[in-house]
CSV table of C-alpha atoms in Angstrom, one decimal:
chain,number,residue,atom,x,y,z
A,1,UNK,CA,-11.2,-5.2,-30.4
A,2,UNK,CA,-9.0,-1.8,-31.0
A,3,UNK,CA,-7.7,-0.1,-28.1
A,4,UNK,CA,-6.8,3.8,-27.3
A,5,UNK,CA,-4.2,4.2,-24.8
A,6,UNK,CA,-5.9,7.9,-22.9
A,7,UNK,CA,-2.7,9.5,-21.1
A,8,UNK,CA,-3.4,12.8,-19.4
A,9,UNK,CA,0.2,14.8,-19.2
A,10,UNK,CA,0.0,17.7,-17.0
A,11,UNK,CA,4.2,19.3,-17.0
A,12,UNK,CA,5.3,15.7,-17.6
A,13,UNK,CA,8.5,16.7,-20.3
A,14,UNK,CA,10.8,14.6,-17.8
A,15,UNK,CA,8.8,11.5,-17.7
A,16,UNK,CA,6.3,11.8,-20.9
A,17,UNK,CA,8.9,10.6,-22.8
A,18,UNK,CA,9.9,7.1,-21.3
A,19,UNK,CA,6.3,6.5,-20.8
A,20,UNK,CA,5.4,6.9,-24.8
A,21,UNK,CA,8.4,4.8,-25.5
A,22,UNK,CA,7.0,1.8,-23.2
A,23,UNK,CA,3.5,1.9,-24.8
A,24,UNK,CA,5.0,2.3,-28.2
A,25,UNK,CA,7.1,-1.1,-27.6
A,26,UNK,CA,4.4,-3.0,-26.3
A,27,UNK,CA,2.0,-2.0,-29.2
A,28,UNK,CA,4.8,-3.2,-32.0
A,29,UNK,CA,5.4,-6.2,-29.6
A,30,UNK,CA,1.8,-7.7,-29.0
A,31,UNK,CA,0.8,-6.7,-32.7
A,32,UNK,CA,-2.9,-5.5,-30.6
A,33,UNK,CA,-4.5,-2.8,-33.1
A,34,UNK,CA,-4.0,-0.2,-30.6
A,35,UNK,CA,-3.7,3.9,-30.9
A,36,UNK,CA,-2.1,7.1,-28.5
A,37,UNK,CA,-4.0,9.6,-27.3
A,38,UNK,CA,-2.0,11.9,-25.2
A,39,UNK,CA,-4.1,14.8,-23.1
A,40,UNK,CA,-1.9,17.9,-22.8
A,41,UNK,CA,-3.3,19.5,-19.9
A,42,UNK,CA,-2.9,22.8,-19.3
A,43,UNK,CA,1.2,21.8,-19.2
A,44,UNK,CA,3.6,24.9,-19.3
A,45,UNK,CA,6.5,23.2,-20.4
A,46,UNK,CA,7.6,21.1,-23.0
A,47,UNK,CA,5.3,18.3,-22.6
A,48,UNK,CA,2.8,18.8,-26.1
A,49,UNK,CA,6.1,19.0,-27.6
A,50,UNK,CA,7.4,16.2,-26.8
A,51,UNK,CA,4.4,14.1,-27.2
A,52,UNK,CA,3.9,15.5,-30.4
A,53,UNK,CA,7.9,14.2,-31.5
A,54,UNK,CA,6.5,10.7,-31.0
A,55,UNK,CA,5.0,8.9,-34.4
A,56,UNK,CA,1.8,7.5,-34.2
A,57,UNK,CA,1.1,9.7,-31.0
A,58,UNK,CA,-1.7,12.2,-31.2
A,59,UNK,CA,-2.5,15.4,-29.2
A,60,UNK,CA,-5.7,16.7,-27.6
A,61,UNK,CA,-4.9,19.8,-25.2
A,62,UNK,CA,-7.3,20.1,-22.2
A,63,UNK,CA,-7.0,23.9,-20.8
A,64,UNK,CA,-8.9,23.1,-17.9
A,65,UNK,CA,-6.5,21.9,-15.2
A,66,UNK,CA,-7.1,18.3,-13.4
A,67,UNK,CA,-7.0,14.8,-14.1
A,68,UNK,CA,-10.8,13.8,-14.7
A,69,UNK,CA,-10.8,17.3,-17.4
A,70,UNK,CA,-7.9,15.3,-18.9
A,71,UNK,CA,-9.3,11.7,-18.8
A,72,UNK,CA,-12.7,12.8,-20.0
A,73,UNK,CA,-11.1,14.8,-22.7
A,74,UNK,CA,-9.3,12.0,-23.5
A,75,UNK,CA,-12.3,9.6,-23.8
A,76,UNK,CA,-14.0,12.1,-26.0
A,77,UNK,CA,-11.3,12.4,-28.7
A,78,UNK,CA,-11.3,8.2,-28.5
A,79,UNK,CA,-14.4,7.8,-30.6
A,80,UNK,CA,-14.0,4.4,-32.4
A,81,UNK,CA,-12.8,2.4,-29.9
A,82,UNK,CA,-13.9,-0.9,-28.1
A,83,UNK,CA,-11.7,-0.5,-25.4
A,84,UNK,CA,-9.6,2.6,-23.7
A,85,UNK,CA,-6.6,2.2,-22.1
A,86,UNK,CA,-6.6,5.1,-19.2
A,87,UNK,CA,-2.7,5.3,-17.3
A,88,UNK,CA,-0.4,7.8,-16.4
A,89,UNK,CA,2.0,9.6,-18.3
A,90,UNK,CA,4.6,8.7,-15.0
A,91,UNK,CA,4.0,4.9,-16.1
A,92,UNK,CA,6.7,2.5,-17.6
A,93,UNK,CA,3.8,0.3,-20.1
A,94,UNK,CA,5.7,-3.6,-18.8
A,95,UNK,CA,6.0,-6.6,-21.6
A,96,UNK,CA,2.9,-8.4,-21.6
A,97,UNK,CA,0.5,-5.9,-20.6
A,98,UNK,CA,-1.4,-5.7,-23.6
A,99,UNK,CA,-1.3,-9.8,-23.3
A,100,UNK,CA,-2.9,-9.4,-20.1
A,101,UNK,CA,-5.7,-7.0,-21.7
A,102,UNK,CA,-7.0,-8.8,-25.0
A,103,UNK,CA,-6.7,-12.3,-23.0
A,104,UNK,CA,-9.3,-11.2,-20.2
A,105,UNK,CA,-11.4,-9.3,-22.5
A,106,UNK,CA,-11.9,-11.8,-25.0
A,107,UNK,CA,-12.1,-14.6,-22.6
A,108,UNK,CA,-15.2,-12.8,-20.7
A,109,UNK,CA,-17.9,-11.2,-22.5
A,110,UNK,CA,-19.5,-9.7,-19.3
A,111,UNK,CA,-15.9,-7.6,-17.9
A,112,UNK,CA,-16.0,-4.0,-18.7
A,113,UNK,CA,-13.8,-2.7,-16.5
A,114,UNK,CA,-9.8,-4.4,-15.7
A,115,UNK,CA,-7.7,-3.2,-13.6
A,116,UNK,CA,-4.2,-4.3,-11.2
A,117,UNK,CA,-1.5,-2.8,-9.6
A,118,UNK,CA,1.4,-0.6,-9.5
A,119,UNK,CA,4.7,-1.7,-9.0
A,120,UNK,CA,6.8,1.6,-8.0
A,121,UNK,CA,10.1,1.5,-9.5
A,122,UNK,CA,12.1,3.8,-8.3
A,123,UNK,CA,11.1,3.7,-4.4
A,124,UNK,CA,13.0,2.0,-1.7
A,125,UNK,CA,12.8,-1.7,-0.9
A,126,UNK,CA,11.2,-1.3,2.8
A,127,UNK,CA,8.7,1.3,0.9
A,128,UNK,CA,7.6,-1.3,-1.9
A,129,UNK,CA,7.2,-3.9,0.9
A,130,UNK,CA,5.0,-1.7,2.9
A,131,UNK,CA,2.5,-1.4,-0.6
A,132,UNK,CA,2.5,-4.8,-1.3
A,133,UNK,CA,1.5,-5.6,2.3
A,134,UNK,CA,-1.3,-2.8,1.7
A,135,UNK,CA,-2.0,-4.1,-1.6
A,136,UNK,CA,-3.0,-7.3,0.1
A,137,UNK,CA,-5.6,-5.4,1.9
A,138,UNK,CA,-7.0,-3.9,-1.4
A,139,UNK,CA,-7.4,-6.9,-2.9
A,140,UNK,CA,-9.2,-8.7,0.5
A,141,UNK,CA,-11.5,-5.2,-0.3
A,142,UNK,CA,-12.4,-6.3,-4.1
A,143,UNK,CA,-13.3,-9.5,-3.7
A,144,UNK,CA,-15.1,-8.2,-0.3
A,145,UNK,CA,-17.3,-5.2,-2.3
A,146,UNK,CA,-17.4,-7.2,-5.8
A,147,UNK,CA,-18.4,-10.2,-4.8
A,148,UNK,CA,-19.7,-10.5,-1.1
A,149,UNK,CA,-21.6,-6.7,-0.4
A,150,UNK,CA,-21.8,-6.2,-3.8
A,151,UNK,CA,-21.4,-2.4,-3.7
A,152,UNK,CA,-18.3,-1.7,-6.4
A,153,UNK,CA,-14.8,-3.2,-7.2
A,154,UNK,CA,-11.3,-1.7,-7.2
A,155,UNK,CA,-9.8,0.4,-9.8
A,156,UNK,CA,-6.0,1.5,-9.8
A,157,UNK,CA,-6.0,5.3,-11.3
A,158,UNK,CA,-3.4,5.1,-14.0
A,159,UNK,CA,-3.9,1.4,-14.8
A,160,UNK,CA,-7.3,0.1,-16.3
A,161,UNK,CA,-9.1,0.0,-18.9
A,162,UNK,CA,-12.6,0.0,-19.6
A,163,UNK,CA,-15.2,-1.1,-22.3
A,164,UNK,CA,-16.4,2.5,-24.2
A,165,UNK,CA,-19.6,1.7,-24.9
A,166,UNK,CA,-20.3,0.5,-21.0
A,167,UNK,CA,-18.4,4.2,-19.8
A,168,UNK,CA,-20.9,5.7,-22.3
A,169,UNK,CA,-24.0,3.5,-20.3
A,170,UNK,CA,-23.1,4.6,-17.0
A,171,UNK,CA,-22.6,8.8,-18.1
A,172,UNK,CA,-18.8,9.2,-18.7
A,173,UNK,CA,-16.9,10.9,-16.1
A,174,UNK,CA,-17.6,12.6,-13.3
A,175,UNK,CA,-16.2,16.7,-13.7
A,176,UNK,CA,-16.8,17.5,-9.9
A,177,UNK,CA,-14.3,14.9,-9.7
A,178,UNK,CA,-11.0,16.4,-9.4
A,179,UNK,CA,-8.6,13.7,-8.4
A,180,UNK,CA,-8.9,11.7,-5.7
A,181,UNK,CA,-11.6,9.2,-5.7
A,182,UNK,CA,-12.3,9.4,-9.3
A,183,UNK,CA,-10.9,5.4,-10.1
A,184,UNK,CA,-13.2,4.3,-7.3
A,185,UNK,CA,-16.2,6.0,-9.1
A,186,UNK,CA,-15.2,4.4,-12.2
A,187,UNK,CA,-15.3,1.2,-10.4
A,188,UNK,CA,-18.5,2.0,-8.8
A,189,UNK,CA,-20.5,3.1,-11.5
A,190,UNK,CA,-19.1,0.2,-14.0
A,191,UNK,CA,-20.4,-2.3,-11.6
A,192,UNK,CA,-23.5,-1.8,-12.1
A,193,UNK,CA,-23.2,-3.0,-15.8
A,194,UNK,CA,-20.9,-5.8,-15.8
A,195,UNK,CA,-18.0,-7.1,-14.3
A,196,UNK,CA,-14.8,-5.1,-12.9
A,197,UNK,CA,-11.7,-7.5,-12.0
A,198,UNK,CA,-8.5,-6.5,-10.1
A,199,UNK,CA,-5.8,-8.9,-11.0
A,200,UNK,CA,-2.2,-8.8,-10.2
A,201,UNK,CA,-1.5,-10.1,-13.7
A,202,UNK,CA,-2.3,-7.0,-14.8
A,203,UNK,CA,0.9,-4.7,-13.0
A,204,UNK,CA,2.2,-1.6,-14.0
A,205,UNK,CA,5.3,0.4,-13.4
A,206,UNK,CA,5.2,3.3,-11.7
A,207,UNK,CA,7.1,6.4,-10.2
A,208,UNK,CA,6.7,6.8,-6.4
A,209,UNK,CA,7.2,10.2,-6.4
A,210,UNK,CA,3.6,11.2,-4.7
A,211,UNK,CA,4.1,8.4,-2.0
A,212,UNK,CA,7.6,9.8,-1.0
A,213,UNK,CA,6.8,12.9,-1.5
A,214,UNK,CA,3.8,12.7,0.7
A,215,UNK,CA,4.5,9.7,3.2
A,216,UNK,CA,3.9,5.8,2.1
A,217,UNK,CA,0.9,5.9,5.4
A,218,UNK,CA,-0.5,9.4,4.8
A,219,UNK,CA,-1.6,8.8,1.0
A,220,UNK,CA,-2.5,5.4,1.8
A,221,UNK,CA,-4.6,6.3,4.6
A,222,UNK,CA,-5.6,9.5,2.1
A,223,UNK,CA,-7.0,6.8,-1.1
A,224,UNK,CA,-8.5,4.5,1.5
A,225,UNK,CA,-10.6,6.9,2.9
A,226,UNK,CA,-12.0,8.4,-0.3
A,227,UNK,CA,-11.9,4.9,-1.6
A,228,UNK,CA,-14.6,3.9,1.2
A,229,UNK,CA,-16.7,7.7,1.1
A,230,UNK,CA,-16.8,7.4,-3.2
A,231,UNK,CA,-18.3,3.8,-2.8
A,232,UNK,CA,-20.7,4.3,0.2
A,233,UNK,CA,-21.5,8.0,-0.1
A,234,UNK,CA,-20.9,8.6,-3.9
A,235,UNK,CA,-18.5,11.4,-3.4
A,236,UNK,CA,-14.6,12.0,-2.2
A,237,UNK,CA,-13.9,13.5,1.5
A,238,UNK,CA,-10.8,14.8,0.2
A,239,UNK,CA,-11.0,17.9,-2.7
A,240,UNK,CA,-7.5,19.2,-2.8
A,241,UNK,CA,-4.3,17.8,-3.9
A,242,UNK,CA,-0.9,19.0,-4.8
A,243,UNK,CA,0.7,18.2,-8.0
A,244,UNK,CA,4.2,16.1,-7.3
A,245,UNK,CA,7.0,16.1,-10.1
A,246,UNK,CA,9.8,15.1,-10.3
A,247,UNK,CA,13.0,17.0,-9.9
């Protein structure tokens, strides 16, 4: 199976860079026929620059400011592809990831959708044990909606990846969509085509800058609810967001 890696980048020139170099390594490493696809969107900085600096890394700008523009335009330039790799261009790509990826996909015909956690690198100890505790929660929550109401399945934004042609089935991504809530709709809608599995196995490093920025409970509290009103009632309670960087 050949695999896209889909990273939206909206004013990302501190962070874009580590990121490509982490994916980069883990393609070389794994030897997984695997290809870049970095979505400038709408940046005003360096970003497309620096993206573009990278070898084997290729472009698409998006104009239309949000992350779901940027995913979506993402998906479109991936044409070819069995599976797309959708993270974040804040993520640090860990050894083994790809592993993780072609060993669940080939070893279940029926997934379409895999997803896991993030592991926040550069937050404080008592704030990473606070997520794994709430982690725990979101996991009791999968295996709850997958496999006892049958309603959904959990999706991290900015760690899963998803079977093309079954994104295709189900109508590609939702524009009204702006940010939060749109993983949970990916989950949603992918459900009803095959399987969607949350694993720790699957971990990625993150920045925590949105969490500390924001408060560890408030955007917890914030992802639950739309979490909940995107699987029940099809649509996120919350519309706006702020963009977080990092200074």
């Amino acid at each position: 199976m050949k695999l896209a890696f889909v990273i939206p980048a909206y004013n990302e020139e501190k962070l874009i860079g580590t990121c490509l170099e982490s994916v980069l390594a883990e393609i070389k490493r794994s030897g997984v026929a695997a290809d870049v696809i970095v979505v400038n969107n709408a940046s005003t900085d360096r970003t497309g620059e620096i993206a573009r600096s990278f070898t084997g890394v290729r472009v698409v700008d998006e104009p239309k400011k949000g992350l779901v523009n940027a995913r979506d335009a993402g998906f479109a330039a991936s044409e070819g592809y069995d599976l797309i790799a959708n993270i974040d261009s804040d993520t640090i790509v860990p050894e083994g990831w790809l592993d993780v990826v072609m060993r669940e996909f080939m070893g279940d015909k029926k997934l379409v959708c895999l997803s896991g956690p993030y592991v926040y690198y550069d937050m404080a100890a008592h704030n990473r044990l606070m997520i794994d505790m709430f982690y725990v929660l979101t996991y009791l929550i999968y295996l709850l909606n997958r496999f006892v109401l049958k309603v959904g399945s959990v999706v991290q934004g900015g760690n899963f990846v998803f079977k093309r042609d079954a994104w295709v089935q189900v109508g590609g991504y939702d524009r009204s969509i702006e940010f939060f809530g749109e993983d949970t709709d990916v989950a949603v809608r992918l459900s009803k085509v095959g399987g969607v599995k949350w694993t720790y196995a699957l971990k990625m490093k993150t920045s925590g800058r949105r969490l500390e920025a924001e408060g560890v409970f408030r955007t917890a509290a914030t992802y639950t609810l739309n979490y909940f009103w995107v699987t029940f009632r099809g649509k996120p309670a919350t519309m706006e967001y702020k963009d977080v960087r990092k200074d």
